[in-house]
PDB file of C-alpha atoms and ligand atoms in Angstrom:
ATOM      1  CA  MET I   1     103.442  67.362 102.645  1.00  0.00           C
ATOM      2  CA  GLN I   2     105.112  69.758 100.392  1.00  0.00           C
ATOM      3  CA  VAL I   3     105.555  73.233 101.123  1.00  0.00           C
ATOM      4  CA  ILE I   4     105.981  74.965  97.698  1.00  0.00           C
ATOM      5  CA  LYS I   5     106.626  78.972  97.572  1.00  0.00           C
ATOM      6  CA  LYS I   6     106.833  79.478  93.894  1.00  0.00           C
ATOM      7  CA  ILE I   7     103.754  79.332  91.436  1.00  0.00           C
ATOM      8  CA  GLY I   8     105.699  77.819  88.887  1.00  0.00           C
ATOM      9  CA  ASP I   9     106.571  74.808  91.010  1.00  0.00           C
ATOM     10  CA  LEU I  10     103.109  74.304  92.194  1.00  0.00           C
ATOM     11  CA  ARG I  11     101.733  74.485  88.713  1.00  0.00           C
ATOM     12  CA  VAL I  12     104.102  71.680  87.664  1.00  0.00           C
ATOM     13  CA  ILE I  13     103.298  69.438  90.451  1.00  0.00           C
ATOM     14  CA  LEU I  14      99.484  70.016  90.242  1.00  0.00           C
ATOM     15  CA  GLY I  15      99.652  69.554  86.225  1.00  0.00           C
ATOM     16  CA  GLU I  16     101.421  66.175  87.220  1.00  0.00           C
ATOM     17  CA  TYR I  17      98.234  65.271  89.610  1.00  0.00           C
ATOM     18  CA  ARG I  18      95.702  66.251  87.104  1.00  0.00           C
ATOM     19  CA  LYS I  19      97.058  64.469  84.250  1.00  0.00           C
ATOM     20  CA  SER I  20      96.625  61.261  86.523  1.00  0.00           C
ATOM     21  CA  GLY I  21      93.101  62.177  86.848  1.00  0.00           C
ATOM     22  CA  LYS I  22      93.497  63.179  90.476  1.00  0.00           C
ATOM     23  CA  ARG I  23      90.755  65.954  91.886  1.00  0.00           C
ATOM     24  CA  ILE I  24      92.236  69.155  93.599  1.00  0.00           C
ATOM     25  CA  GLY I  25      90.712  70.821  96.515  1.00  0.00           C
ATOM     26  CA  LEU I  26      91.717  74.040  97.681  1.00  0.00           C
ATOM     27  CA  VAL I  27      91.466  75.867 101.247  1.00  0.00           C
ATOM     28  CA  PRO I  28      92.322  79.139 101.294  1.00  0.00           C
ATOM     29  CA  THR I  29      93.673  80.704 104.366  1.00  0.00           C
ATOM     30  CA  MET I  30      95.829  83.530 105.914  1.00  0.00           C
ATOM     31  CA  GLY I  31      97.407  81.110 108.349  1.00  0.00           C
ATOM     32  CA  TYR I  32      97.545  80.962 112.258  1.00  0.00           C
ATOM     33  CA  PHE I  33      95.304  77.495 112.194  1.00  0.00           C
ATOM     34  CA  HIS I  34      92.341  76.961 114.800  1.00  0.00           C
ATOM     35  CA  GLU I  35      89.912  74.153 114.848  1.00  0.00           C
ATOM     36  CA  GLY I  36      87.846  76.423 112.273  1.00  0.00           C
ATOM     37  CA  HIS I  37      90.331  76.106 109.490  1.00  0.00           C
ATOM     38  CA  LEU I  38      91.153  72.260 110.450  1.00  0.00           C
ATOM     39  CA  SER I  39      87.480  71.988 109.887  1.00  0.00           C
ATOM     40  CA  LEU I  40      87.547  73.159 106.366  1.00  0.00           C
ATOM     41  CA  ILE I  41      90.654  70.885 105.607  1.00  0.00           C
ATOM     42  CA  ASP I  42      88.447  67.778 106.640  1.00  0.00           C
ATOM     43  CA  ALA I  43      85.459  69.224 104.750  1.00  0.00           C
ATOM     44  CA  ILE I  44      87.350  69.289 101.669  1.00  0.00           C
ATOM     45  CA  ARG I  45      89.706  65.939 102.090  1.00  0.00           C
ATOM     46  CA  GLU I  46      86.708  63.585 102.021  1.00  0.00           C
ATOM     47  CA  ARG I  47      85.866  65.146  98.513  1.00  0.00           C
ATOM     48  CA  VAL I  48      89.033  65.309  96.659  1.00  0.00           C
ATOM     49  CA  ASP I  49      92.522  63.233  96.048  1.00  0.00           C
ATOM     50  CA  ILE I  50      94.648  66.252  96.572  1.00  0.00           C
ATOM     51  CA  VAL I  51      94.466  69.148  99.343  1.00  0.00           C
ATOM     52  CA  VAL I  52      96.158  72.242  98.707  1.00  0.00           C
ATOM     53  CA  VAL I  53      96.260  74.772 101.775  1.00  0.00           C
ATOM     54  CA  SER I  54      97.228  78.263 100.962  1.00  0.00           C
ATOM     55  CA  LEU I  55      98.756  80.233 103.449  1.00  0.00           C
ATOM     56  CA  PHE I  56      99.051  84.085 102.247  1.00  0.00           C
ATOM     57  CA  VAL I  57      98.431  87.032 104.805  1.00  0.00           C
ATOM     58  CA  ASN I  58      97.068  89.206 101.753  1.00  0.00           C
ATOM     59  CA  PRO I  59      97.680  92.842 102.074  1.00  0.00           C
ATOM     60  CA  ALA I  60      95.154  93.801  99.422  1.00  0.00           C
ATOM     61  CA  GLN I  61      92.266  93.071 101.968  1.00  0.00           C
ATOM     62  CA  PHE I  62      93.592  95.168 104.738  1.00  0.00           C
ATOM     63  CA  GLY I  63      92.791  98.923 105.086  1.00  0.00           C
ATOM     64  CA  PRO I  64      95.431 101.269 105.938  1.00  0.00           C
ATOM     65  CA  ASP I  65      94.752 101.314 109.481  1.00  0.00           C
ATOM     66  CA  GLU I  66      94.094  97.606 109.878  1.00  0.00           C
ATOM     67  CA  ASP I  67      95.891  94.739 111.462  1.00  0.00           C
ATOM     68  CA  LEU I  68      98.309  93.714 108.763  1.00  0.00           C
ATOM     69  CA  GLU I  69     101.396  94.158 110.593  1.00  0.00           C
ATOM     70  CA  CYS I  70     100.257  92.554 113.639  1.00  0.00           C
ATOM     71  CA  TYR I  71      97.931  89.877 112.035  1.00  0.00           C
ATOM     72  CA  PRO I  72      98.972  86.787 114.216  1.00  0.00           C
ATOM     73  CA  ARG I  73     101.643  84.520 112.332  1.00  0.00           C
ATOM     74  CA  ASP I  74     103.105  81.157 113.157  1.00  0.00           C
ATOM     75  CA  PHE I  75     104.021  79.055 110.113  1.00  0.00           C
ATOM     76  CA  GLU I  76     106.092  76.168 111.758  1.00  0.00           C
ATOM     77  CA  GLN I  77     102.934  75.544 114.223  1.00  0.00           C
ATOM     78  CA  ASP I  78     100.690  75.582 111.109  1.00  0.00           C
ATOM     79  CA  GLU I  79     102.917  73.516 109.159  1.00  0.00           C
ATOM     80  CA  GLN I  80     102.776  70.876 111.877  1.00  0.00           C
ATOM     81  CA  MET I  81      98.879  70.946 112.107  1.00  0.00           C
ATOM     82  CA  ALA I  82      98.227  70.683 108.401  1.00  0.00           C
ATOM     83  CA  LYS I  83     100.682  67.854 108.257  1.00  0.00           C
ATOM     84  CA  GLU I  84      98.664  66.090 111.227  1.00  0.00           C
ATOM     85  CA  ARG I  85      95.473  66.646 109.255  1.00  0.00           C
ATOM     86  CA  GLY I  86      96.563  64.937 105.905  1.00  0.00           C
ATOM     87  CA  VAL I  87      97.060  68.209 103.715  1.00  0.00           C
ATOM     88  CA  ASP I  88      99.240  67.231 100.675  1.00  0.00           C
ATOM     89  CA  ILE I  89     100.633  70.602  99.653  1.00  0.00           C
ATOM     90  CA  ILE I  90     100.887  74.100 101.290  1.00  0.00           C
ATOM     91  CA  PHE I  91     101.227  76.880  98.912  1.00  0.00           C
ATOM     92  CA  TYR I  92     103.128  79.537 101.098  1.00  0.00           C
ATOM     93  CA  PRO I  93     104.144  82.373  98.687  1.00  0.00           C
ATOM     94  CA  ASP I  94     106.008  85.572  99.495  1.00  0.00           C
ATOM     95  CA  LYS I  95     104.202  88.951  98.606  1.00  0.00           C
ATOM     96  CA  ASP I  96     106.003  89.452  95.469  1.00  0.00           C
ATOM     97  CA  GLU I  97     105.097  86.280  94.100  1.00  0.00           C
ATOM     98  CA  ILE I  98     101.525  87.237  94.415  1.00  0.00           C
ATOM     99  CA  TYR I  99     101.791  90.707  93.663  1.00  0.00           C
ATOM    100  CA  PRO I 100     104.158  91.937  91.011  1.00  0.00           C
ATOM    101  CA  ASP I 101     105.213  95.400  91.192  1.00  0.00           C
ATOM    102  CA  PRO I 102     103.156  97.587  90.066  1.00  0.00           C
ATOM    103  CA  PHE I 103      99.863  95.637  90.160  1.00  0.00           C
ATOM    104  CA  PHE I 104      97.051  97.050  88.435  1.00  0.00           C
ATOM    105  CA  THR I 105      94.452  94.331  88.033  1.00  0.00           C
ATOM    106  CA  TYR I 106      91.445  93.868  90.943  1.00  0.00           C
ATOM    107  CA  VAL I 107      88.589  91.667  90.812  1.00  0.00           C
ATOM    108  CA  ALA I 108      85.508  93.408  92.668  1.00  0.00           C
ATOM    109  CA  THR I 109      81.952  91.922  93.123  1.00  0.00           C
ATOM    110  CA  GLU I 110      80.459  95.568  92.979  1.00  0.00           C
ATOM    111  CA  ASP I 111      77.463  95.861  95.144  1.00  0.00           C
ATOM    112  CA  LEU I 112      77.750  93.189  97.866  1.00  0.00           C
ATOM    113  CA  SER I 113      81.061  94.466  98.718  1.00  0.00           C
ATOM    114  CA  LYS I 114      79.476  97.734  99.921  1.00  0.00           C
ATOM    115  CA  VAL I 115      77.235  96.622 102.529  1.00  0.00           C
ATOM    116  CA  LEU I 116      77.841  95.163 105.941  1.00  0.00           C
ATOM    117  CA  CYS I 117      81.450  94.701 106.581  1.00  0.00           C
ATOM    118  CA  GLY I 118      82.340  96.875 103.409  1.00  0.00           C
ATOM    119  CA  THR I 119      80.742  99.826 105.202  1.00  0.00           C
ATOM    120  CA  SER I 120      83.601 100.191 107.444  1.00  0.00           C
ATOM    121  CA  ARG I 121      86.127  98.212 105.384  1.00  0.00           C
ATOM    122  CA  PRO I 122      85.750  99.718 101.735  1.00  0.00           C
ATOM    123  CA  ILE I 123      88.618  97.757 100.172  1.00  0.00           C
ATOM    124  CA  HIS I 124      88.601  94.502 101.664  1.00  0.00           C
ATOM    125  CA  PHE I 125      86.214  92.544  99.614  1.00  0.00           C
ATOM    126  CA  ARG I 126      88.018  93.549  96.476  1.00  0.00           C
ATOM    127  CA  GLY I 127      91.197  92.409  98.126  1.00  0.00           C
ATOM    128  CA  VAL I 128      89.351  89.020  99.075  1.00  0.00           C
ATOM    129  CA  THR I 129      87.742  88.602  95.702  1.00  0.00           C
ATOM    130  CA  THR I 130      91.252  89.352  93.968  1.00  0.00           C
ATOM    131  CA  ILE I 131      93.317  87.162  95.783  1.00  0.00           C
ATOM    132  CA  VAL I 132      90.826  84.123  95.530  1.00  0.00           C
ATOM    133  CA  ALA I 133      90.364  84.588  91.754  1.00  0.00           C
ATOM    134  CA  LYS I 134      94.216  84.544  91.488  1.00  0.00           C
ATOM    135  CA  LEU I 135      94.523  81.421  93.749  1.00  0.00           C
ATOM    136  CA  PHE I 136      91.717  79.548  91.634  1.00  0.00           C
ATOM    137  CA  ASN I 137      93.805  80.650  88.691  1.00  0.00           C
ATOM    138  CA  ILE I 138      96.890  79.559  90.134  1.00  0.00           C
ATOM    139  CA  VAL I 139      95.827  76.070  91.897  1.00  0.00           C
ATOM    140  CA  GLN I 140      92.812  75.422  89.142  1.00  0.00           C
ATOM    141  CA  PRO I 141      91.002  73.366  91.892  1.00  0.00           C
ATOM    142  CA  ASP I 142      88.081  71.282  91.576  1.00  0.00           C
ATOM    143  CA  ILE I 143      86.550  72.450  94.639  1.00  0.00           C
ATOM    144  CA  ALA I 144      87.325  75.293  97.156  1.00  0.00           C
ATOM    145  CA  VAL I 145      86.184  75.707 100.765  1.00  0.00           C
ATOM    146  CA  PHE I 146      85.189  78.710 102.857  1.00  0.00           C
ATOM    147  CA  GLY I 147      83.918  79.221 106.426  1.00  0.00           C
ATOM    148  CA  ARG I 148      80.212  80.357 107.137  1.00  0.00           C
ATOM    149  CA  LYS I 149      82.097  82.582 109.899  1.00  0.00           C
ATOM    150  CA  ASP I 150      82.566  85.198 107.214  1.00  0.00           C
ATOM    151  CA  ALA I 151      79.078  84.507 105.617  1.00  0.00           C
ATOM    152  CA  GLN I 152      79.480  88.079 103.505  1.00  0.00           C
ATOM    153  CA  GLN I 153      83.102  86.654 101.946  1.00  0.00           C
ATOM    154  CA  ALA I 154      81.250  83.471 101.303  1.00  0.00           C
ATOM    155  CA  ILE I 155      78.543  84.834  99.256  1.00  0.00           C
ATOM    156  CA  ILE I 156      80.700  87.105  97.673  1.00  0.00           C
ATOM    157  CA  ILE I 157      82.930  84.535  96.345  1.00  0.00           C
ATOM    158  CA  ARG I 158      80.145  82.275  95.414  1.00  0.00           C
ATOM    159  CA  LYS I 159      78.842  85.344  93.177  1.00  0.00           C
ATOM    160  CA  MET I 160      82.339  85.638  91.728  1.00  0.00           C
ATOM    161  CA  VAL I 161      82.483  82.163  90.601  1.00  0.00           C
ATOM    162  CA  GLU I 162      79.263  82.390  89.190  1.00  0.00           C
ATOM    163  CA  ASP I 163      79.619  85.644  87.255  1.00  0.00           C
ATOM    164  CA  LEU I 164      83.122  84.993  86.153  1.00  0.00           C
ATOM    165  CA  ASN I 165      82.409  81.267  85.298  1.00  0.00           C
ATOM    166  CA  PHE I 166      84.975  79.827  87.277  1.00  0.00           C
ATOM    167  CA  PRO I 167      84.993  75.945  86.791  1.00  0.00           C
ATOM    168  CA  VAL I 168      85.103  75.869  90.779  1.00  0.00           C
ATOM    169  CA  GLU I 169      82.346  74.181  93.245  1.00  0.00           C
ATOM    170  CA  VAL I 170      82.179  76.362  96.342  1.00  0.00           C
ATOM    171  CA  VAL I 171      81.645  74.622  99.447  1.00  0.00           C
ATOM    172  CA  ILE I 172      80.759  76.590 102.648  1.00  0.00           C
ATOM    173  CA  ALA I 173      81.636  75.167 105.904  1.00  0.00           C
ATOM    174  CA  PRO I 174      79.626  75.627 109.039  1.00  0.00           C
ATOM    175  CA  ILE I 175      80.984  78.038 111.903  1.00  0.00           C
ATOM    176  CA  VAL I 176      82.946  76.109 114.468  1.00  0.00           C
ATOM    177  CA  ARG I 177      82.574  77.604 118.044  1.00  0.00           C
ATOM    178  CA  GLU I 178      84.313  77.660 121.311  1.00  0.00           C
ATOM    179  CA  SER I 179      82.471  75.916 124.063  1.00  0.00           C
ATOM    180  CA  ASP I 180      81.082  79.122 125.322  1.00  0.00           C
ATOM    181  CA  GLY I 181      79.502  79.862 121.763  1.00  0.00           C
ATOM    182  CA  LEU I 182      82.250  82.562 120.509  1.00  0.00           C
ATOM    183  CA  ALA I 183      83.172  81.939 116.783  1.00  0.00           C
ATOM    184  CA  MET I 184      86.301  80.735 116.226  1.00  0.00           C
ATOM    185  CA  SER I 185      88.597  83.429 114.719  1.00  0.00           C
ATOM    186  CA  SER I 186      92.620  84.100 114.626  1.00  0.00           C
ATOM    187  CA  ARG I 187      91.638  87.605 115.849  1.00  0.00           C
ATOM    188  CA  ASN I 188      90.278  86.012 118.881  1.00  0.00           C
ATOM    189  CA  THR I 189      93.825  86.086 120.478  1.00  0.00           C
ATOM    190  CA  TYR I 190      93.658  89.783 120.675  1.00  0.00           C
ATOM    191  CA  LEU I 191      91.128  89.889 123.173  1.00  0.00           C
ATOM    192  CA  SER I 192      92.065  90.636 126.818  1.00  0.00           C
ATOM    193  CA  PRO I 193      90.816  88.137 129.583  1.00  0.00           C
ATOM    194  CA  LYS I 194      87.962  90.805 130.304  1.00  0.00           C
ATOM    195  CA  GLU I 195      87.021  91.182 126.825  1.00  0.00           C
ATOM    196  CA  ARG I 196      87.202  87.238 126.110  1.00  0.00           C
ATOM    197  CA  LYS I 197      84.907  86.818 129.080  1.00  0.00           C
ATOM    198  CA  GLN I 198      82.186  89.081 127.606  1.00  0.00           C
ATOM    199  CA  ALA I 199      82.809  88.477 124.004  1.00  0.00           C
ATOM    200  CA  PRO I 200      80.259  85.233 124.076  1.00  0.00           C
ATOM    201  CA  ILE I 201      77.438  87.531 124.282  1.00  0.00           C
ATOM    202  CA  ILE I 202      77.405  88.305 120.930  1.00  0.00           C
ATOM    203  CA  TYR I 203      76.541  84.053 119.838  1.00  0.00           C
ATOM    204  CA  GLN I 204      74.078  84.432 122.981  1.00  0.00           C
ATOM    205  CA  SER I 205      71.947  87.494 121.470  1.00  0.00           C
ATOM    206  CA  LEU I 206      72.450  85.485 118.127  1.00  0.00           C
ATOM    207  CA  LYS I 207      70.565  82.490 119.353  1.00  0.00           C
ATOM    208  CA  LYS I 208      67.878  84.258 121.347  1.00  0.00           C
ATOM    209  CA  ALA I 209      67.000  85.974 117.828  1.00  0.00           C
ATOM    210  CA  VAL I 210      66.792  82.360 116.245  1.00  0.00           C
ATOM    211  CA  GLU I 211      64.529  81.509 119.095  1.00  0.00           C
ATOM    212  CA  MET I 212      62.178  84.641 118.566  1.00  0.00           C
ATOM    213  CA  VAL I 213      61.844  83.748 114.922  1.00  0.00           C
ATOM    214  CA  GLN I 214      61.029  80.088 115.611  1.00  0.00           C
ATOM    215  CA  ARG I 215      58.132  81.456 118.295  1.00  0.00           C
ATOM    216  CA  GLY I 216      56.693  83.629 115.194  1.00  0.00           C
ATOM    217  CA  GLU I 217      58.380  86.994 115.394  1.00  0.00           C
ATOM    218  CA  PRO I 218      57.999  88.295 112.014  1.00  0.00           C
ATOM    219  CA  ASP I 219      59.496  91.881 112.367  1.00  0.00           C
ATOM    220  CA  ALA I 220      63.259  92.376 111.569  1.00  0.00           C
ATOM    221  CA  GLY I 221      63.263  95.585 113.522  1.00  0.00           C
ATOM    222  CA  GLY I 222      62.210  93.675 116.851  1.00  0.00           C
ATOM    223  CA  VAL I 223      64.789  91.077 116.599  1.00  0.00           C
ATOM    224  CA  LYS I 224      67.637  93.519 115.720  1.00  0.00           C
ATOM    225  CA  HIS I 225      66.264  95.659 118.845  1.00  0.00           C
ATOM    226  CA  SER I 226      66.595  92.567 120.995  1.00  0.00           C
ATOM    227  CA  ILE I 227      70.065  91.597 119.894  1.00  0.00           C
ATOM    228  CA  ARG I 228      71.328  95.260 120.411  1.00  0.00           C
ATOM    229  CA  GLN I 229      69.774  95.227 123.984  1.00  0.00           C
ATOM    230  CA  GLN I 230      71.511  91.969 125.037  1.00  0.00           C
ATOM    231  CA  ILE I 231      74.764  92.604 123.673  1.00  0.00           C
ATOM    232  CA  GLU I 232      74.828  96.199 125.074  1.00  0.00           C
ATOM    233  CA  THR I 233      74.676  94.346 128.632  1.00  0.00           C
ATOM    234  CA  ALA I 234      78.352  93.486 128.173  1.00  0.00           C
ATOM    235  CA  PRO I 235      79.866  96.758 129.034  1.00  0.00           C
ATOM    236  CA  LEU I 236      83.013  96.392 126.815  1.00  0.00           C
ATOM    237  CA  ALA I 237      81.235  95.723 123.516  1.00  0.00           C
ATOM    238  CA  ARG I 238      80.598  98.449 121.069  1.00  0.00           C
ATOM    239  CA  ILE I 239      78.261  97.564 118.378  1.00  0.00           C
ATOM    240  CA  GLU I 240      79.333  98.358 114.435  1.00  0.00           C
ATOM    241  CA  TYR I 241      76.284  97.061 112.690  1.00  0.00           C
ATOM    242  CA  ILE I 242      73.577  94.385 113.326  1.00  0.00           C
ATOM    243  CA  GLU I 243      71.682  93.817 109.922  1.00  0.00           C
ATOM    244  CA  ILE I 244      69.230  91.185 108.958  1.00  0.00           C
ATOM    245  CA  VAL I 245      69.497  90.495 104.963  1.00  0.00           C
ATOM    246  CA  ARG I 246      68.883  88.214 102.304  1.00  0.00           C
ATOM    247  CA  GLU I 247      71.110  85.501 101.542  1.00  0.00           C
ATOM    248  CA  ARG I 248      71.135  86.066  97.880  1.00  0.00           C
ATOM    249  CA  ASP I 249      71.701  89.727  97.574  1.00  0.00           C
ATOM    250  CA  LEU I 250      72.556  90.963 101.291  1.00  0.00           C
ATOM    251  CA  LYS I 251      69.531  93.155 100.910  1.00  0.00           C
ATOM    252  CA  PRO I 252      68.197  94.158 104.570  1.00  0.00           C
ATOM    253  CA  VAL I 253      64.517  92.831 105.042  1.00  0.00           C
ATOM    254  CA  LYS I 254      61.627  94.422 107.090  1.00  0.00           C
ATOM    255  CA  VAL I 255      59.958  91.286 107.570  1.00  0.00           C
ATOM    256  CA  ILE I 256      61.792  87.890 108.126  1.00  0.00           C
ATOM    257  CA  GLU I 257      61.365  85.364 105.146  1.00  0.00           C
ATOM    258  CA  PRO I 258      63.055  82.083 104.351  1.00  0.00           C
ATOM    259  CA  GLY I 259      66.677  82.775 103.172  1.00  0.00           C
ATOM    260  CA  THR I 260      67.533  85.461 105.574  1.00  0.00           C
ATOM    261  CA  PHE I 261      70.439  85.446 108.221  1.00  0.00           C
ATOM    262  CA  VAL I 262      71.483  88.049 110.668  1.00  0.00           C
ATOM    263  CA  ALA I 263      74.981  89.146 110.705  1.00  0.00           C
ATOM    264  CA  VAL I 264      76.857  91.421 113.269  1.00  0.00           C
ATOM    265  CA  ALA I 265      80.163  92.925 113.979  1.00  0.00           C
ATOM    266  CA  VAL I 266      80.873  93.918 117.297  1.00  0.00           C
ATOM    267  CA  PHE I 267      84.036  95.605 118.733  1.00  0.00           C
ATOM    268  CA  PHE I 268      85.607  94.587 121.952  1.00  0.00           C
ATOM    269  CA  GLY I 269      88.577  96.972 122.330  1.00  0.00           C
ATOM    270  CA  LYS I 270      90.366  97.134 119.248  1.00  0.00           C
ATOM    271  CA  THR I 271      89.409  93.714 118.191  1.00  0.00           C
ATOM    272  CA  ARG I 272      86.508  93.488 115.690  1.00  0.00           C
ATOM    273  CA  LEU I 273      84.666  90.163 115.794  1.00  0.00           C
ATOM    274  CA  ILE I 274      81.736  89.172 113.407  1.00  0.00           C
ATOM    275  CA  ASP I 275      79.364  86.377 113.570  1.00  0.00           C
ATOM    276  CA  ASN I 276      75.857  85.302 111.803  1.00  0.00           C
ATOM    277  CA  VAL I 277      73.073  82.917 112.158  1.00  0.00           C
ATOM    278  CA  VAL I 278      70.308  81.696 109.649  1.00  0.00           C
ATOM    279  CA  LEU I 279      67.090  83.155 110.994  1.00  0.00           C
ATOM    280  CA  LYS I 280      64.957  81.065 108.477  1.00  0.00           C
TER     281      LYS I 280
HETATM  282  O1  PAF X 301      89.177  83.937 105.144  1.00  0.00           O
HETATM  283  C1  PAF X 301      90.311  84.238 104.960  1.00  0.00           C
HETATM  284  O2  PAF X 301      91.176  83.813 105.877  1.00  0.00           O
HETATM  285  C2  PAF X 301      90.573  85.179 103.588  1.00  0.00           C
HETATM  286  O3  PAF X 301      90.000  86.422 103.768  1.00  0.00           O
HETATM  287  C3  PAF X 301      90.910  84.497 102.418  1.00  0.00           C
HETATM  288  C4  PAF X 301      89.563  83.599 101.795  1.00  0.00           C
HETATM  289  C5  PAF X 301      92.121  83.414 102.533  1.00  0.00           C
HETATM  290  C6  PAF X 301      91.744  85.418 101.327  1.00  0.00           C
HETATM  291  O4  PAF X 301      92.565  85.803 101.934  1.00  0.00           O
END
């Protein structure tokens, strides 16, 4: 496995692979790997010849009061885990390599970025689409994989690829959960033991919502109310949003129709957790 820090070096190496007909897969990450990241690597390895994992904590997707400085990092551990999982190249650029100073050009998937998480994180998705567009241009992968945990991100990236004609197949891999149902996230490490104990209420409430819909409940308001009631049984939980939206445009629905999912954001202390399940 090679660790490459410079765009020029990466281009030379990948250019050679491409010339010899190899298919290239990209797993964009911000590091601090857990089983969720490793499942993305597994999902792509079987479809390509060369697996590139990018590891870059992207400042453009963090707001001024967010956790950029303290975002968890452990490059040596990530390197070891990636090697064991059969990654071929880790692209690990410095900030200056990615963002020349001054930097003026951003990519934004307008409306989809303003709802759900975009309400409280107004620049977040612009930062995500900008870095992902840059990574697509730098790596020129045949396939890239993203996790369904960040459903809004995955949907926005798919739309960006469609709207801007990136020749990249986007694969969305299922959420990986802890044994008690909590969706895996690098940010789970911020939770205190008490918060961690209560956090599985999120998935429990979502599972109950799926059951309600399977039993025939059509009313989005009723399902949201049930989720809220359950999450509020956890004293440390503070709900940011519970929304039932259409997969194709993230518009809220009143009646649960095929192609809708429920997405939630819940704070435990300062830690903001997100999760989602498909309802129909
Ligand atoms: O999901 C993430 O870790 C990031 O948002 C991504 C896609 C790597 C862009 O920085």
